[in-house]
Amino acid sequence: MTDSKTKEAISQYRGGVLMIGSLFWDPSEIRHNWRSRHLKPLETAIDVQIPIRYGRISKSRDDTFTMVFSKEIEGGESMGRGKFLEFHGNPKSPEELINEGLELIKAECNTTELNFSVFNWSWGTIGIGLNPKTAISDKSGFGPFIEHWSNQYGRRKPLDPDEYKVGQENRVITPSGILEIVWPRELTEIDYFITTLTKSGLTNYPSAEEIAKAMHDAKDRTYFENNVKYGILTFQDEQIETVFNDLSEPQS
């Protein structure tokens, strides 16, 4: 149980979910209900500059590429853009934060039921990003918050950070589920966020040509189109669009 002093500290925190793909725009009933019940309306979303790119082959999307975090592009002109939505009611205890994490996993897996209660699974995990200003100024609340979060890892299989990076780039998450990216400047008033990370499984990141060809071969550009439509962007988008259109033109 959480003592009253810690609950008082935690109740002041503002948090939410950072989304880098279909969690933000997918109209499925499960994901729509999750967004409606747990997050503020879509129109309140904050655009957030973060290191994301296409880097995972998705079997469920006909072998087209979906989003991953990448330290390789952090801090430069190749940064991508995701969406942050604040919780409807911010968690007032570590236990409530754990519940928000489990609800996020249900939405990510597009199911109302889970047969496990850990935060890392076969193809992904969830991580927590911490505003360094809050962590420094209020250790009394953040300590139990992070302790409960970290305890969710390793119950079945330890989290291996190397599974969430490609090649020699630096890791993007710690073994205890703490996201290791620079805190987004757009979220100065936010204390933390939770987000989904997926395993790339590749030895090199795909080129724009490879991403476009995969969409063309699958005859499915829904994921890419909706990301662009809703403002979830990468540095390769314009080139992907150009190559895809070239591939789709009738050959004379």
Short mmCIF file of C-alpha atoms in Angstrom, two decimals, residues 69-230:
data_model
loop_
_atom_site.label_atom_id
_atom_site.label_comp_id
_atom_site.label_asym_id
_atom_site.label_seq_id
_atom_site.Cartn_x
_atom_site.Cartn_y
_atom_site.Cartn_z
CA PHE A 69 12.19 4.36 -31.40
CA SER A 70 15.76 4.95 -32.58
CA LYS A 71 18.60 6.62 -30.66
CA GLU A 72 20.50 6.89 -33.94
CA ILE A 73 18.42 9.89 -35.01
CA GLU A 74 18.01 11.60 -31.63
CA GLY A 75 18.81 15.29 -31.43
CA GLY A 76 19.27 15.95 -35.15
CA GLU A 77 17.19 16.97 -38.14
CA SER A 78 15.95 13.39 -38.53
CA MET A 79 13.77 13.47 -35.42
CA GLY A 80 10.19 12.34 -35.94
CA ARG A 81 6.91 13.54 -34.46
CA GLY A 82 4.48 11.70 -32.23
CA LYS A 83 1.36 12.58 -30.24
CA PHE A 84 0.91 13.00 -26.49
CA LEU A 85 -2.47 12.77 -24.76
CA GLU A 86 -2.86 13.42 -21.05
CA PHE A 87 -4.76 11.01 -18.82
CA HIS A 88 -8.39 11.83 -18.04
CA GLY A 89 -7.62 11.36 -14.37
CA ASN A 90 -3.97 11.22 -13.45
CA PRO A 91 -2.97 8.15 -11.36
CA LYS A 92 -2.89 8.96 -7.64
CA SER A 93 -0.87 5.95 -6.58
CA PRO A 94 1.74 3.59 -8.05
CA GLU A 95 -0.96 0.93 -8.25
CA GLU A 96 -3.11 3.16 -10.44
CA LEU A 97 -0.13 3.77 -12.71
CA ILE A 98 0.35 0.01 -13.10
CA ASN A 99 -3.30 -0.30 -14.08
CA GLU A 100 -2.87 2.40 -16.74
CA GLY A 101 0.08 0.44 -18.08
CA LEU A 102 -1.96 -2.75 -18.33
CA GLU A 103 -4.80 -0.91 -20.04
CA LEU A 104 -2.30 0.48 -22.57
CA ILE A 105 -1.07 -3.06 -23.30
CA LYS A 106 -4.66 -4.22 -23.90
CA ALA A 107 -5.16 -1.38 -26.37
CA GLU A 108 -1.83 -2.09 -28.05
CA CYS A 109 -2.64 -5.79 -28.39
CA ASN A 110 -6.22 -4.91 -29.41
CA THR A 111 -7.80 -7.16 -26.82
CA THR A 112 -9.96 -6.66 -23.75
CA GLU A 113 -8.26 -9.53 -21.97
CA LEU A 114 -4.67 -10.32 -21.02
CA ASN A 115 -3.30 -13.61 -19.75
CA PHE A 116 -0.23 -11.98 -18.22
CA SER A 117 0.44 -8.99 -15.97
CA VAL A 118 3.99 -8.04 -16.92
CA PHE A 119 5.05 -5.10 -19.03
CA ASN A 120 7.17 -6.88 -21.66
CA TRP A 121 5.94 -9.51 -24.07
CA SER A 122 7.05 -11.32 -27.25
CA TRP A 123 7.22 -8.37 -29.64
CA GLY A 124 7.14 -5.32 -27.43
CA THR A 125 7.14 -3.57 -24.09
CA ILE A 126 5.97 -0.36 -22.52
CA GLY A 127 8.35 2.19 -21.06
CA ILE A 128 8.02 5.28 -18.93
CA GLY A 129 9.59 8.64 -19.72
CA LEU A 130 10.36 10.94 -16.80
CA ASN A 131 10.64 14.71 -16.82
CA PRO A 132 14.08 15.26 -15.20
CA LYS A 133 12.88 18.46 -13.51
CA THR A 134 10.19 16.55 -11.64
CA ALA A 135 12.47 13.64 -10.78
CA ILE A 136 15.02 15.99 -9.23
CA SER A 137 12.56 18.21 -7.33
CA ASP A 138 10.26 15.52 -5.93
CA LYS A 139 12.08 12.29 -5.17
CA SER A 140 9.62 11.33 -2.41
CA GLY A 141 6.85 10.62 -4.89
CA PHE A 142 8.86 9.44 -7.86
CA GLY A 143 10.72 6.77 -5.87
CA PRO A 144 7.71 4.50 -5.14
CA PHE A 145 6.26 5.35 -8.56
CA ILE A 146 9.31 3.98 -10.34
CA GLU A 147 9.80 1.10 -7.92
CA HIS A 148 6.33 -0.24 -8.70
CA TRP A 149 6.90 0.32 -12.41
CA SER A 150 10.24 -1.50 -12.44
CA ASN A 151 8.83 -4.46 -10.50
CA GLN A 152 6.64 -5.30 -13.50
CA TYR A 153 9.73 -6.40 -15.46
CA GLY A 154 11.48 -9.70 -15.02
CA ARG A 155 8.50 -11.62 -13.59
CA ARG A 156 8.45 -13.92 -16.59
CA LYS A 157 11.34 -12.82 -18.79
CA PRO A 158 13.84 -10.02 -18.08
CA LEU A 159 13.65 -7.00 -20.36
CA ASP A 160 16.64 -6.97 -22.72
CA PRO A 161 17.31 -3.39 -23.95
CA ASP A 162 19.37 -4.72 -26.86
CA GLU A 163 16.18 -6.10 -28.43
CA TYR A 164 14.93 -2.53 -28.84
CA LYS A 165 17.85 -1.13 -30.80
CA VAL A 166 19.49 -1.77 -34.16
CA GLY A 167 23.19 -2.35 -34.64
CA GLN A 168 25.54 -0.29 -32.50
CA GLU A 169 23.15 2.54 -31.62
CA ASN A 170 22.65 3.31 -27.92
CA ARG A 171 19.80 1.67 -26.05
CA VAL A 172 16.47 3.45 -25.81
CA ILE A 173 15.20 1.75 -22.63
CA THR A 174 16.72 0.38 -19.41
CA PRO A 175 16.15 -3.16 -18.07
CA SER A 176 13.66 -1.68 -15.58
CA GLY A 177 11.55 0.01 -18.24
CA ILE A 178 12.81 3.62 -18.04
CA LEU A 179 12.89 5.32 -21.42
CA GLU A 180 16.30 6.78 -22.27
CA ILE A 181 15.49 9.62 -24.64
CA VAL A 182 15.88 13.35 -24.16
CA TRP A 183 12.75 14.77 -22.54
CA PRO A 184 10.63 16.50 -25.23
CA ARG A 185 10.68 20.28 -24.97
CA GLU A 186 6.97 20.38 -25.82
CA LEU A 187 6.12 18.64 -22.52
CA THR A 188 7.67 21.02 -19.99
CA GLU A 189 4.45 21.02 -17.94
CA ILE A 190 4.10 17.22 -18.00
CA ASP A 191 5.83 15.03 -15.42
CA TYR A 192 5.87 11.64 -17.17
CA PHE A 193 4.44 9.59 -19.99
CA ILE A 194 4.09 5.92 -20.81
CA THR A 195 4.55 4.56 -24.32
CA THR A 196 4.86 1.39 -26.38
CA LEU A 197 8.17 0.21 -27.81
CA THR A 198 8.41 -2.56 -30.40
CA LYS A 199 11.34 -4.77 -31.34
CA SER A 200 12.83 -4.05 -34.74
CA GLY A 201 14.47 -7.42 -35.29
CA LEU A 202 16.53 -5.96 -38.14
CA THR A 203 20.29 -5.58 -38.53
CA ASN A 204 19.91 -2.27 -40.39
CA TYR A 205 17.17 0.32 -40.65
CA PRO A 206 15.27 0.25 -43.96
CA SER A 207 15.75 2.90 -46.62
CA ALA A 208 12.84 4.95 -47.91
CA GLU A 209 12.94 2.81 -51.06
CA GLU A 210 12.59 -0.40 -49.04
CA ILE A 211 9.71 1.03 -47.01
CA ALA A 212 7.89 2.21 -50.14
CA LYS A 213 8.46 -1.08 -51.98
CA ALA A 214 7.05 -3.06 -49.06
CA MET A 215 3.87 -0.96 -49.15
CA HIS A 216 3.66 -1.29 -52.93
CA ASP A 217 4.12 -5.06 -52.90
CA ALA A 218 1.49 -5.43 -50.17
CA LYS A 219 -0.85 -3.03 -51.95
CA ASP A 220 -1.42 -1.49 -48.52
CA ARG A 221 -0.33 1.97 -47.49
CA THR A 222 -3.00 2.45 -44.83
CA TYR A 223 -0.61 2.63 -41.88
CA PHE A 224 1.68 5.13 -43.59
CA GLU A 225 -1.17 7.27 -44.92
CA ASN A 226 -2.93 7.50 -41.57
CA ASN A 227 0.28 8.36 -39.76
CA VAL A 228 0.87 11.26 -42.15
CA LYS A 229 -2.80 12.29 -42.04
CA TYR A 230 -2.77 12.51 -38.24
#
